[in-house]
PDB file of C-alpha atoms in Angstrom:
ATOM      1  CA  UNK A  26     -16.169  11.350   1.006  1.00 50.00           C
ATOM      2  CA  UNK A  27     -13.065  13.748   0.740  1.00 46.00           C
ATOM      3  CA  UNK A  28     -12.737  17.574   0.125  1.00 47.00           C
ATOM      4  CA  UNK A  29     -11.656  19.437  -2.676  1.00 46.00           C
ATOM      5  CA  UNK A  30      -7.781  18.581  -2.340  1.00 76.00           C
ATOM      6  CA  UNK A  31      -8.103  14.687  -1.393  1.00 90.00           C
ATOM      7  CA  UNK A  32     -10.367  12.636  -2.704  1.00 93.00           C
ATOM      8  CA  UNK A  33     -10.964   9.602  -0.227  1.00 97.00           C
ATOM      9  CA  UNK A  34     -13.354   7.400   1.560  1.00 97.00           C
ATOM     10  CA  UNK A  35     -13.823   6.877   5.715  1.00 97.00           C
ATOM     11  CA  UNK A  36     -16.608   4.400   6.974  1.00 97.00           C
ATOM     12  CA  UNK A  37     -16.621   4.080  10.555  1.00 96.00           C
ATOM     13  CA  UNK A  38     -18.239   0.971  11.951  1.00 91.00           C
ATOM     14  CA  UNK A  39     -21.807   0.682  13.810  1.00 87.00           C
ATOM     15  CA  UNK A  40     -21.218   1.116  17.507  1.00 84.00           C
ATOM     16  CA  UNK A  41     -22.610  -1.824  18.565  1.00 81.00           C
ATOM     17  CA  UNK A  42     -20.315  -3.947  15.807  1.00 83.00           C
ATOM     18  CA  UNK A  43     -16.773  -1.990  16.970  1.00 82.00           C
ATOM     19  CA  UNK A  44     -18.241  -3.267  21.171  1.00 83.00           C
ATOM     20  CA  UNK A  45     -18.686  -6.629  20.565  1.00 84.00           C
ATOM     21  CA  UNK A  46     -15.046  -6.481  18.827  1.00 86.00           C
ATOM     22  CA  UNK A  47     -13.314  -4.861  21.091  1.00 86.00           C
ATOM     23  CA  UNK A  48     -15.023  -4.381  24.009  1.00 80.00           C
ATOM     24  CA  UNK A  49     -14.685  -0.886  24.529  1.00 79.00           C
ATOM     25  CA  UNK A  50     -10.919   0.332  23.300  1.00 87.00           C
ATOM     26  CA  UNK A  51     -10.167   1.681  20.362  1.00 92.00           C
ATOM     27  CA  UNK A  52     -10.599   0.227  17.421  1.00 95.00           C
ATOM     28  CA  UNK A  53      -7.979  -0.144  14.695  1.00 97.00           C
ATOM     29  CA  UNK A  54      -7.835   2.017  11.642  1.00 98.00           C
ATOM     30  CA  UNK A  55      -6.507   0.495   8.352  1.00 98.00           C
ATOM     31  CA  UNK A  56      -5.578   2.705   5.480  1.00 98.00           C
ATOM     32  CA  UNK A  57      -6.173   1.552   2.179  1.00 98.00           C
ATOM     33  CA  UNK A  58      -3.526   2.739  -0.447  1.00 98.00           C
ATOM     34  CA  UNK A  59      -5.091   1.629  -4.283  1.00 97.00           C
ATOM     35  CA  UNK A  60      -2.940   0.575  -6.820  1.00 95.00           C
ATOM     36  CA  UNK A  61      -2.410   2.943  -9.725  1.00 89.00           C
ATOM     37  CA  UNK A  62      -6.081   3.084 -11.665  1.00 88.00           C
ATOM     38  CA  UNK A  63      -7.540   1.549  -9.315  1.00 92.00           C
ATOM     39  CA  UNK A  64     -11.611   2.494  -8.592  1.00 93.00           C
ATOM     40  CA  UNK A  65     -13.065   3.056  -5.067  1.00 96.00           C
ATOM     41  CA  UNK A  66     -15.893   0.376  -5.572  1.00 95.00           C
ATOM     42  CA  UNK A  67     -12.710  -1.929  -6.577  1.00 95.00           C
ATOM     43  CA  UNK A  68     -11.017  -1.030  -2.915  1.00 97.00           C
ATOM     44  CA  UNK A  69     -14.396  -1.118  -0.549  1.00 97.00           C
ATOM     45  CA  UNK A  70     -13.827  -4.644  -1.087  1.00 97.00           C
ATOM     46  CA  UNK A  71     -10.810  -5.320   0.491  1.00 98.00           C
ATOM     47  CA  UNK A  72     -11.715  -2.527   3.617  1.00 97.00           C
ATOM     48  CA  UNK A  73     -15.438  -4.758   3.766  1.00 97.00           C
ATOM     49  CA  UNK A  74     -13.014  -6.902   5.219  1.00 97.00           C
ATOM     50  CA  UNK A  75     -11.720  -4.850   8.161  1.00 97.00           C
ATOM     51  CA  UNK A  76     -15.332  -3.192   8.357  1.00 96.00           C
ATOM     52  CA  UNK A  77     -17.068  -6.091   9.397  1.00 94.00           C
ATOM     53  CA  UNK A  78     -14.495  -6.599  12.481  1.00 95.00           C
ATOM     54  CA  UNK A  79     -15.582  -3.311  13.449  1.00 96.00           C
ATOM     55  CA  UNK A  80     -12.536  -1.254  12.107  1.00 97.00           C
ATOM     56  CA  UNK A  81     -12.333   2.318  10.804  1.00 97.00           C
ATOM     57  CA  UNK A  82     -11.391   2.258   7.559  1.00 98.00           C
ATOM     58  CA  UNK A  83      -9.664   5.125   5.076  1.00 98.00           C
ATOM     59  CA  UNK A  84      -9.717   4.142   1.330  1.00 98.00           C
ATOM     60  CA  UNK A  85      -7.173   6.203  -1.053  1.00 98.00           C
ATOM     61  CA  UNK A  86      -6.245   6.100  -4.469  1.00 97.00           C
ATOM     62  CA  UNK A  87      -2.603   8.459  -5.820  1.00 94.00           C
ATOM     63  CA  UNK A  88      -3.955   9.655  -9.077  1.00 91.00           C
ATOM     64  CA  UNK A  89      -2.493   7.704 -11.509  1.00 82.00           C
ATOM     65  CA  UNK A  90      -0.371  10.527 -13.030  1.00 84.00           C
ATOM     66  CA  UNK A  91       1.787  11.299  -9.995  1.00 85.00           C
ATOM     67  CA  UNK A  92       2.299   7.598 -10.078  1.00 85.00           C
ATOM     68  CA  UNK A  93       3.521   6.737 -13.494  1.00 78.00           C
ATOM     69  CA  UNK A  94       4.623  10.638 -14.300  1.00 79.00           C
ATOM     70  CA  UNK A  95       5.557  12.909 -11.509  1.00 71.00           C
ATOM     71  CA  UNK A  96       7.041  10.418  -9.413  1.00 74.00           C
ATOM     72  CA  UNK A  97      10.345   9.486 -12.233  1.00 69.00           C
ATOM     73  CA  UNK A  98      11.087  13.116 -12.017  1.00 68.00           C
ATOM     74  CA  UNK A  99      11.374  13.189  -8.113  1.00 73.00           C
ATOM     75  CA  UNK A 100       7.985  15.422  -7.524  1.00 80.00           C
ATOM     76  CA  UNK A 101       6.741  16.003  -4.520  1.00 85.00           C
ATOM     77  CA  UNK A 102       3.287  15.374  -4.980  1.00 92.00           C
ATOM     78  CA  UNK A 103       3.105  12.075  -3.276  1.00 94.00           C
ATOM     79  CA  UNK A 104       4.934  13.280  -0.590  1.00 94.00           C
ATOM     80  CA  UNK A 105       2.480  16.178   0.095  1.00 95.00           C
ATOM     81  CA  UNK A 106      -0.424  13.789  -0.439  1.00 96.00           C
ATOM     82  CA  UNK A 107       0.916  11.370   2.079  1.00 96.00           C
ATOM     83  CA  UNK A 108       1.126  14.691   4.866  1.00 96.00           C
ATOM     84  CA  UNK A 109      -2.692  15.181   4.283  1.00 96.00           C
ATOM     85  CA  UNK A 110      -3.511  11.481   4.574  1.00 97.00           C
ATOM     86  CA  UNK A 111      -1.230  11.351   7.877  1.00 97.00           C
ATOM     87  CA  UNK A 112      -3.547  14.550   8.893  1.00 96.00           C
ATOM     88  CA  UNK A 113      -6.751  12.536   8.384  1.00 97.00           C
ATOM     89  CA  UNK A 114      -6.240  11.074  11.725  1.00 97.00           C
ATOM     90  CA  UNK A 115      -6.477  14.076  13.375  1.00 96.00           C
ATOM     91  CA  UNK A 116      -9.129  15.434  11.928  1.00 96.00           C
ATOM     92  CA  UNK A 117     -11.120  12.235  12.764  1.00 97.00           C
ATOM     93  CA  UNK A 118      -9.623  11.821  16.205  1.00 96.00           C
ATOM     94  CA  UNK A 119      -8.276   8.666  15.935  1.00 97.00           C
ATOM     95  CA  UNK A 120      -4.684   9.543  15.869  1.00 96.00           C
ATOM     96  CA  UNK A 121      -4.619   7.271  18.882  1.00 95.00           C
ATOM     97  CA  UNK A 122      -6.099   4.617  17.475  1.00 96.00           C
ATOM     98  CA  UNK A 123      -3.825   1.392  16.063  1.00 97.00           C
ATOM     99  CA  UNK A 124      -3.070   2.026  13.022  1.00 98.00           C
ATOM    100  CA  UNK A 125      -2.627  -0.912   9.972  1.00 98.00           C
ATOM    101  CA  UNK A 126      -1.466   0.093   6.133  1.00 98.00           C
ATOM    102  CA  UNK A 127      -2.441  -2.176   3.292  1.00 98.00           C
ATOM    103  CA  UNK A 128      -1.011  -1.274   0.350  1.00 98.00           C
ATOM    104  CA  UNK A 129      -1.197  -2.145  -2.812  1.00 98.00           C
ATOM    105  CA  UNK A 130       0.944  -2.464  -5.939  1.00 95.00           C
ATOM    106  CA  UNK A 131       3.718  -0.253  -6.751  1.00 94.00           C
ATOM    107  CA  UNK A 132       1.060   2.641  -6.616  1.00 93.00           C
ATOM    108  CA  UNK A 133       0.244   2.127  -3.081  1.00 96.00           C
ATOM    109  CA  UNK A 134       3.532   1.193  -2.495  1.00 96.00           C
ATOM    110  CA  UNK A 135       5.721   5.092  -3.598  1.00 93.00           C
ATOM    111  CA  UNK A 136       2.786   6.943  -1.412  1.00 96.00           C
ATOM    112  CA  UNK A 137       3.724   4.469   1.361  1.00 98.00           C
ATOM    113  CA  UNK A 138       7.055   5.357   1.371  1.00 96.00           C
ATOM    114  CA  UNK A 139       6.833   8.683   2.215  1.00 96.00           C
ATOM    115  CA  UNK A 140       4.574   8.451   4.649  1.00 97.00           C
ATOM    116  CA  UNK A 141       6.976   6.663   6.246  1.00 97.00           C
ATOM    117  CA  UNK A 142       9.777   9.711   5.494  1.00 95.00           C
ATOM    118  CA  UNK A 143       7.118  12.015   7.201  1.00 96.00           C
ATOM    119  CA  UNK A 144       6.760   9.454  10.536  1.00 96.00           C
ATOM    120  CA  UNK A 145      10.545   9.130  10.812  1.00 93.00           C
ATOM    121  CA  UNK A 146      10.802  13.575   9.549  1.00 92.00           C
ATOM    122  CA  UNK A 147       8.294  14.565  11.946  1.00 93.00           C
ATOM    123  CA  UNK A 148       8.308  14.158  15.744  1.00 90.00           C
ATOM    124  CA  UNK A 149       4.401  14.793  16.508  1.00 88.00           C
ATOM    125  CA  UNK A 150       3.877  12.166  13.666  1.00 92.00           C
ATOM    126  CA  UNK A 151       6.047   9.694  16.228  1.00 86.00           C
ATOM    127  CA  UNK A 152       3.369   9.160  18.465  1.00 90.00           C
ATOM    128  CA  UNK A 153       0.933   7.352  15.773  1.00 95.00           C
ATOM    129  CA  UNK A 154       0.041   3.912  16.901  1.00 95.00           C
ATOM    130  CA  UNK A 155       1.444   2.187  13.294  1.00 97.00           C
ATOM    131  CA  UNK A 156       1.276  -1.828  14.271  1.00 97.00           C
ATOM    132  CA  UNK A 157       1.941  -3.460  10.756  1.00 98.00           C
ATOM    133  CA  UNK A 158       1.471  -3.364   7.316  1.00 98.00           C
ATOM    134  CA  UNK A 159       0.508  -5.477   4.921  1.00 98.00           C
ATOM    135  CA  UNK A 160       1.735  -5.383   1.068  1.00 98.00           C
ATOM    136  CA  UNK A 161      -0.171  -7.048  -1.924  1.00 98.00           C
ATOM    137  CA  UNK A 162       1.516  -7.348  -4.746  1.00 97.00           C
ATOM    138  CA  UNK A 163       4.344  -5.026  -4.358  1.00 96.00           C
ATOM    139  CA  UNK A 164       6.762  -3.959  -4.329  1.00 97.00           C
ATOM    140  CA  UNK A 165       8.583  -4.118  -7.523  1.00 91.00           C
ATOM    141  CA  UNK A 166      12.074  -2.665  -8.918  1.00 89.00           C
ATOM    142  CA  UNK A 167      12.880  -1.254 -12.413  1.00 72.00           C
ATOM    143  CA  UNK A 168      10.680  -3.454 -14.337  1.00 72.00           C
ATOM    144  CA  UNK A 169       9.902  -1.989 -17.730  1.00 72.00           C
ATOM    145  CA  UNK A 170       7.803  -4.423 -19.033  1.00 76.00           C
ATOM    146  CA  UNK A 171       5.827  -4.691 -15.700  1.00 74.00           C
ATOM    147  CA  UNK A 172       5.561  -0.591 -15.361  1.00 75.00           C
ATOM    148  CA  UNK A 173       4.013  -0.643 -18.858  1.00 74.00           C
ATOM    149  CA  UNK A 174       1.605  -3.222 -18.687  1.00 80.00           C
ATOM    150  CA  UNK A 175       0.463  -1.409 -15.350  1.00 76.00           C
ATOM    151  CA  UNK A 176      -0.201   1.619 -17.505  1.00 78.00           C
ATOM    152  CA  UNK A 177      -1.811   0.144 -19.895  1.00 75.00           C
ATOM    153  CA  UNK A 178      -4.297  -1.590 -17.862  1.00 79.00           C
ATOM    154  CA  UNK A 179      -4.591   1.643 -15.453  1.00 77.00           C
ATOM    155  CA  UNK A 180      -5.783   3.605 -19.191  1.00 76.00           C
ATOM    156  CA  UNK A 181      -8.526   1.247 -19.860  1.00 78.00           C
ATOM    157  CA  UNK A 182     -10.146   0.498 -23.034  1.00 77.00           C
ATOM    158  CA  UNK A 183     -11.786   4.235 -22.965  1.00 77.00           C
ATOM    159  CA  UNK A 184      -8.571   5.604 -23.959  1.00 76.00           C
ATOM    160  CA  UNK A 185      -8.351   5.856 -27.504  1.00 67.00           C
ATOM    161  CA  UNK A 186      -5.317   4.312 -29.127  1.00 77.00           C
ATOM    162  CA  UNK A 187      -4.585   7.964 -30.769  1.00 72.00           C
ATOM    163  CA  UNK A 188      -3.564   8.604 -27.100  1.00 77.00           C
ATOM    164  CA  UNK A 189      -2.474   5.370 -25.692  1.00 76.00           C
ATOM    165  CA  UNK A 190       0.372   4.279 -27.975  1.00 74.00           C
ATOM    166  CA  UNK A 191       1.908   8.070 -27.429  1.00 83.00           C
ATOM    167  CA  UNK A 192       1.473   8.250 -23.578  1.00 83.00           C
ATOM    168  CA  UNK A 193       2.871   4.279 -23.592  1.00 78.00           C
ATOM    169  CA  UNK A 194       5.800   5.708 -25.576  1.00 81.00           C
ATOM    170  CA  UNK A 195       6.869   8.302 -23.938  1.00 77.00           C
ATOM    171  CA  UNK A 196       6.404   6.310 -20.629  1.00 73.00           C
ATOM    172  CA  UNK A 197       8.742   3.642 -22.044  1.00 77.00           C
ATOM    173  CA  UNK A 198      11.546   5.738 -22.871  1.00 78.00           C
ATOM    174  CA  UNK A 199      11.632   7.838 -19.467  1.00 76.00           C
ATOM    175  CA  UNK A 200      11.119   4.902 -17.561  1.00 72.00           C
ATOM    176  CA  UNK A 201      14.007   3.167 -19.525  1.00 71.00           C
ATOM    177  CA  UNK A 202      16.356   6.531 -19.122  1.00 70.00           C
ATOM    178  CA  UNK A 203      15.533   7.616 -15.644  1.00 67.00           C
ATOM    179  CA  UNK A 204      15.442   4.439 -14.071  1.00 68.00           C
ATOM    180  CA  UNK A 205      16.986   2.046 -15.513  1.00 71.00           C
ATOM    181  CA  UNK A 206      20.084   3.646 -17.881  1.00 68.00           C
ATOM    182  CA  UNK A 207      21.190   6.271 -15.787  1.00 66.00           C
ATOM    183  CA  UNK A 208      19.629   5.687 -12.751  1.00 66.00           C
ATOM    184  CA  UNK A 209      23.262   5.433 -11.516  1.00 75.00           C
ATOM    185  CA  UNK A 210      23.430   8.835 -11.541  1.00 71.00           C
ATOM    186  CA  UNK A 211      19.376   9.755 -10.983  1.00 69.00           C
ATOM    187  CA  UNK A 212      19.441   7.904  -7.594  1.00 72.00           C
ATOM    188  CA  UNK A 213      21.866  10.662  -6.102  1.00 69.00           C
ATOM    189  CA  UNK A 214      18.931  13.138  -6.872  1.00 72.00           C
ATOM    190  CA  UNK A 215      15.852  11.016  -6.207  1.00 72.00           C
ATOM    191  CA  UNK A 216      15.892   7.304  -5.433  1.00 82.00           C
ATOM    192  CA  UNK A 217      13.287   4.927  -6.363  1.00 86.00           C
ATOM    193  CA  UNK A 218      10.711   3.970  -4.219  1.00 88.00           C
ATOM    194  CA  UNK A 219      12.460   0.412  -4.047  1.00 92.00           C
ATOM    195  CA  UNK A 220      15.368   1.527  -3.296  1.00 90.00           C
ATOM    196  CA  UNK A 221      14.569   3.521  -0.625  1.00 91.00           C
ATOM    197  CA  UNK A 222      12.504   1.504   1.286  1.00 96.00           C
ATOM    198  CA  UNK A 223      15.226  -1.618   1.517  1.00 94.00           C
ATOM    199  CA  UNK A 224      16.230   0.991   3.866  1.00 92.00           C
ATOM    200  CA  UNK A 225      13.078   1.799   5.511  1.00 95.00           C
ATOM    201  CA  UNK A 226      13.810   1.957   9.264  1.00 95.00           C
ATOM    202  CA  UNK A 227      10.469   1.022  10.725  1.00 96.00           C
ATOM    203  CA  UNK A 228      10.204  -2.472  12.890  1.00 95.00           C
ATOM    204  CA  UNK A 229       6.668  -3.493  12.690  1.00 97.00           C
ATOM    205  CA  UNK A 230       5.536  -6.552  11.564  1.00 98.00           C
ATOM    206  CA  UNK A 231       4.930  -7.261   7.567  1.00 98.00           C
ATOM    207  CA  UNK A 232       2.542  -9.581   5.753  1.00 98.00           C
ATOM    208  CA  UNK A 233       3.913  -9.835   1.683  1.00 98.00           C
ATOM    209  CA  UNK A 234       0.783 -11.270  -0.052  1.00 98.00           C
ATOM    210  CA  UNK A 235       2.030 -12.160  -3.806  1.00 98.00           C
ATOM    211  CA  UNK A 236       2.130 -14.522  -6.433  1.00 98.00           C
ATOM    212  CA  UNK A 237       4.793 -15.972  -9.227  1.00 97.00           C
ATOM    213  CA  UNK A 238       2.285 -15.151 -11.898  1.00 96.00           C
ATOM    214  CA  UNK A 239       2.217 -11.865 -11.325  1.00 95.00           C
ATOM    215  CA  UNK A 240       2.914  -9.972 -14.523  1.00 92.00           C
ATOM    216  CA  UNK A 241       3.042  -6.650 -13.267  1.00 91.00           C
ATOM    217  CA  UNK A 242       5.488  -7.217 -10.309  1.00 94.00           C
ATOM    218  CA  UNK A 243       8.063  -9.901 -10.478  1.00 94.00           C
ATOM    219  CA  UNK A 244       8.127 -12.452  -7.621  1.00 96.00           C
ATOM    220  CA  UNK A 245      11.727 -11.877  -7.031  1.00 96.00           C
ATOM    221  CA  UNK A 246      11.617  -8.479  -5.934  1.00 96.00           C
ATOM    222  CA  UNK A 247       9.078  -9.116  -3.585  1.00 98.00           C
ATOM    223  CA  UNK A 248      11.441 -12.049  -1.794  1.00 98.00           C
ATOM    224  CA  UNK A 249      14.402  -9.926  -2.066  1.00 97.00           C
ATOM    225  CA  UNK A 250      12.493  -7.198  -0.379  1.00 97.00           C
ATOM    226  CA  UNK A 251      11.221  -9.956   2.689  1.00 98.00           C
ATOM    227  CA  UNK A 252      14.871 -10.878   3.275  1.00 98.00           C
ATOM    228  CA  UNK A 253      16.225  -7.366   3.313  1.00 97.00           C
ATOM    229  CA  UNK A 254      13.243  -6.663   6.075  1.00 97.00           C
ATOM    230  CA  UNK A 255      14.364  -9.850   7.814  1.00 97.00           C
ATOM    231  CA  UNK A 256      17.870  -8.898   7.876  1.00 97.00           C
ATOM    232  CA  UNK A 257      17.084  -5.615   9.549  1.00 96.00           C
ATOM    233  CA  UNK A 258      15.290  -7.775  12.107  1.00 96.00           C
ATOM    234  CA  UNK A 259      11.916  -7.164  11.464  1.00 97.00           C
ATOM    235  CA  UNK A 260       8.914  -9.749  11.706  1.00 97.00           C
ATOM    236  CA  UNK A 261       8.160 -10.472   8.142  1.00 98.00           C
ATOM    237  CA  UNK A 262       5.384 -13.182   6.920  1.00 98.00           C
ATOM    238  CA  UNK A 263       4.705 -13.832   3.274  1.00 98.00           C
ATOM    239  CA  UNK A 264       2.335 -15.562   1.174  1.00 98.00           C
ATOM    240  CA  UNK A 265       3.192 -17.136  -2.441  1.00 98.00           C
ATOM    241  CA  UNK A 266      -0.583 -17.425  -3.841  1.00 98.00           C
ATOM    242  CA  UNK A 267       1.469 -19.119  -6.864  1.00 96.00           C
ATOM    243  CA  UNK A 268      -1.248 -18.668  -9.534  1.00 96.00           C
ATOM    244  CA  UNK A 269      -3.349 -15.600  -9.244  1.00 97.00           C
ATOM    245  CA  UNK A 270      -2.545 -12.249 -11.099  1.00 95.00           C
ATOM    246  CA  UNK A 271      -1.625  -8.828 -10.407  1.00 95.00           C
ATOM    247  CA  UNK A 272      -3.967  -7.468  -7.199  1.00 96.00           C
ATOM    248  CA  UNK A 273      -5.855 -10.403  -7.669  1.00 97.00           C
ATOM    249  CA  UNK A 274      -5.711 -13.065  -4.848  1.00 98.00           C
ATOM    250  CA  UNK A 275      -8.207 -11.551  -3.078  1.00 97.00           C
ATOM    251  CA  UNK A 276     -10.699 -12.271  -6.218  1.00 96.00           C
ATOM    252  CA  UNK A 277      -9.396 -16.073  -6.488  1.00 97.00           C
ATOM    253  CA  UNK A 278      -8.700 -16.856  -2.790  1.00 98.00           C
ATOM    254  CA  UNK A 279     -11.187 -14.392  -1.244  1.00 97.00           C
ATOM    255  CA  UNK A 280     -11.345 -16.893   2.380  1.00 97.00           C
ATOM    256  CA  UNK A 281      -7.818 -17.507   2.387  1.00 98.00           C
ATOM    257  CA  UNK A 282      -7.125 -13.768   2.311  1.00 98.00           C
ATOM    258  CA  UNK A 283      -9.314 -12.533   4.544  1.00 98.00           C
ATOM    259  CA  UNK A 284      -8.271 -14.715   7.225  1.00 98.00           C
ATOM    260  CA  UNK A 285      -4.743 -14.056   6.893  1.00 98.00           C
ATOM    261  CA  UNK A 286      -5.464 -10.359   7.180  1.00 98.00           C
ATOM    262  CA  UNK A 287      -7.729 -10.340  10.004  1.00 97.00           C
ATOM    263  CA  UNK A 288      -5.174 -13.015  11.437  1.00 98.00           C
ATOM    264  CA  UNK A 289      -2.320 -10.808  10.940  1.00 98.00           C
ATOM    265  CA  UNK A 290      -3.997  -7.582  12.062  1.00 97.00           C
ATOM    266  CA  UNK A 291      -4.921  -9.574  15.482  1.00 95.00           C
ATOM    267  CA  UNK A 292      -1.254 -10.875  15.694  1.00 96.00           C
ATOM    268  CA  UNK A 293      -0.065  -7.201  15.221  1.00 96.00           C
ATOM    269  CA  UNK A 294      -2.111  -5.786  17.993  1.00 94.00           C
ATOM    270  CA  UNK A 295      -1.578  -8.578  20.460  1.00 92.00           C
ATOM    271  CA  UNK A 296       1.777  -8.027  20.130  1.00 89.00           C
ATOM    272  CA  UNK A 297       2.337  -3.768  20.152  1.00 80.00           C
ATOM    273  CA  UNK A 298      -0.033  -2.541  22.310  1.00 52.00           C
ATOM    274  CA  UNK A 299      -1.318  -5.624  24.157  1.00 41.00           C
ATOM    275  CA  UNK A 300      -5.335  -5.007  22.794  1.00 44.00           C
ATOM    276  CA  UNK A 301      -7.512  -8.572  23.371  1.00 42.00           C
ATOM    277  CA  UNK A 302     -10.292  -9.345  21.299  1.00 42.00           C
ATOM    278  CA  UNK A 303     -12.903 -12.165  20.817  1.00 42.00           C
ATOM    279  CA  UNK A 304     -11.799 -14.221  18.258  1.00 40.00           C
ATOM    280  CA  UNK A 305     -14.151 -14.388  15.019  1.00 40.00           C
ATOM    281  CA  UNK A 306     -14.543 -17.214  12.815  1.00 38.00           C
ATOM    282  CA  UNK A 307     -14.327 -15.898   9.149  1.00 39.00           C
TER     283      UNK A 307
END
C-alpha cells in the first residue's frame, strides 16, 4: 500500500486478535524503518511479529539513494519523508495510539533522526504517544569500510560491475571527504546522523539489538551510543547477539528476538501510559 509520493505498507490486525490483546484500548502501532536496500517481503517479517499481538503495523523503506547520496550533502529529503510518515497517523487515526519505532541499520537509523527533529520542531507532533524504540544494528559513525560494504550489498548482484565499481568509487571518496576529512568543518553545516542523535533529547526507553560480528556497523559505536543514552538518563537495554551478521539476528535467533521485542514493547507500555495486557507465551 502507499500513494504516489510514499511507498509503504499498513496491516491492521483482525478485530477479534487486537480484543483478546488488549481488551478494548488501543492498540500499539510500530513503525518499521528498513535498512538501506532492504525489500518489503524482507521487513513483513519482523512486523509478523507485532501483527500477531494484534498491533498496527507501518513498514517503510528510505530509498536507498537519499541514504547513501543525498543525505552526505545535508538534503532534505529524509527530513520531508519523515513529515509524511509522522502524517500517516493521522490519516489512519491512530495518532493516539502508542506508538513503538524499530529501526534498522544506519538507513533506518538518519530517517529516525529527523523524525525526532520534527517531534521536538513541531508542537501538534508533541502529543504522539512515542513509548520506545528499538534499534537493530545501528547506529554506526564514520565507518568507511562499513558504509561501502552496505552499498554494495544494497546494489545486488543485478547491478552490473560497469556501474558498481563507479558508483562504489565515487561513494568512497565523498564519504571519505565529507565525513571523515573535513567533517570538522562539514558538521557546522550538516551533522551526521550519529552525531546528532548523541544529543537526541527524547527519554523513552531503548532496546540496542546488535552483534560484534557485525561488518557493516561496528560494535563500538553501538555501546558508545547506549552509554551516551544512559548518561542523559534514559532507560537503555541492549543485546550483544555476539555472532550473527548485519540485520541478521532475527534470521539466527528468530525466538530469542521476538520475545525480547514483544517483552520490551509490553515493558514500554506498562510503564508510559499504564495499558495491561494478557501476557502471551511466544
Amino acid at each position: 500500500m502507499g500513494d504516489a509520493e510514499l511507498d509503504y505498507n499498513v496491516v491492521f490486525p483482525e478485530p477479534h486478535l487486537a480484543e483478546s490483546h488488549w481488551h478494548g484500548q488501543k492498540e500499539p502501532v510500530v513503525i518499521l524503518l528498513g535498512w538501506a536496500g532492504c525489500k518489503d517481503k524482507h521487513l513483513a517479517k519482523y512486523s509478523s511479529i507485532y501483527n500477531e499481538q494484534g498491533c498496527i503495523t507501518i513498514r517503510y523503506t528510505a530509498p536507498w539513494k537519499a541514504v547513501f547520496f543525498s543525505e552526505a550533502f545535508g538534503s532534505k529529503e529524509l527530513l520531508e519523508i519523515a513529515r509524511k510518515l509522522l502524517d500517516l497517523l493521522y490519516d489512519y487515526e491512530v495518532e493516539s495510539n502508542p506508538i513503538l519505532f524499530h529501526v534498522f541499520s544506519n538507513g533506518g537509523f538518519m530517517l529516525y533522526r529527523y523524525i525526532i527533529e520534527h517531534l521536538q520542531r513541531e508542537e501538534h507532533l508533541s502529543t504522539l504517544g512515542v513509548v520506545g524504540t528499538i534499534l537493530d544494528s545501528a547506529p554506526g559513525n564514520q565507518n568507511v569500510i562499513g558504509s561501502v560494504r552496505a552499498l554494495n550489498a544494497t546494489l545486488g548482484p543485478e547491478t552490473h560491475t560497469v556501474l558498481r565499481y563507479p558508483i562504489l568509487a565515487v561513494f568512497t571518496c565523498m564519504v571519505f571527504l565529507l565525513r571523515v576529512l573535513l567533517y570538522s568543518l562539514t558538521k557546522y553545516i550538516h551533522k551526521n546522523h550519529y552525531d546528532a542523535m548523541l544529543d537526541d533529547p527524547t527519554s523513552w526507553p531503548q532496546l540496542y539489538l546488535y552483534s560484534r560480528a557485525d561488518k557493516v556497523i561496528a560494535h563500538r559505536d553501538v555501546e558508545l551510543m547506549v552509554r551516551a543514552r544512559k548518561q542523559r538518563g534514559v532507560r537503555v537495554e541492549s543485546v550483544d547477539f555476539i555472532n550473527s551478521d548485519h540485520v541478521s539476528h532475527n534470521r539466527l535467533f528468530p525466538e530469542e528476538y521476538s520475545v525480547r521485542c514483544v517483552t520490551f514493547l509490553e515493558y514500554c507500555l506498562k510503564n508510559s501510559t499504564g495499558i495491561k495486557r494478557k501476557h502471551v507465551s511466544m
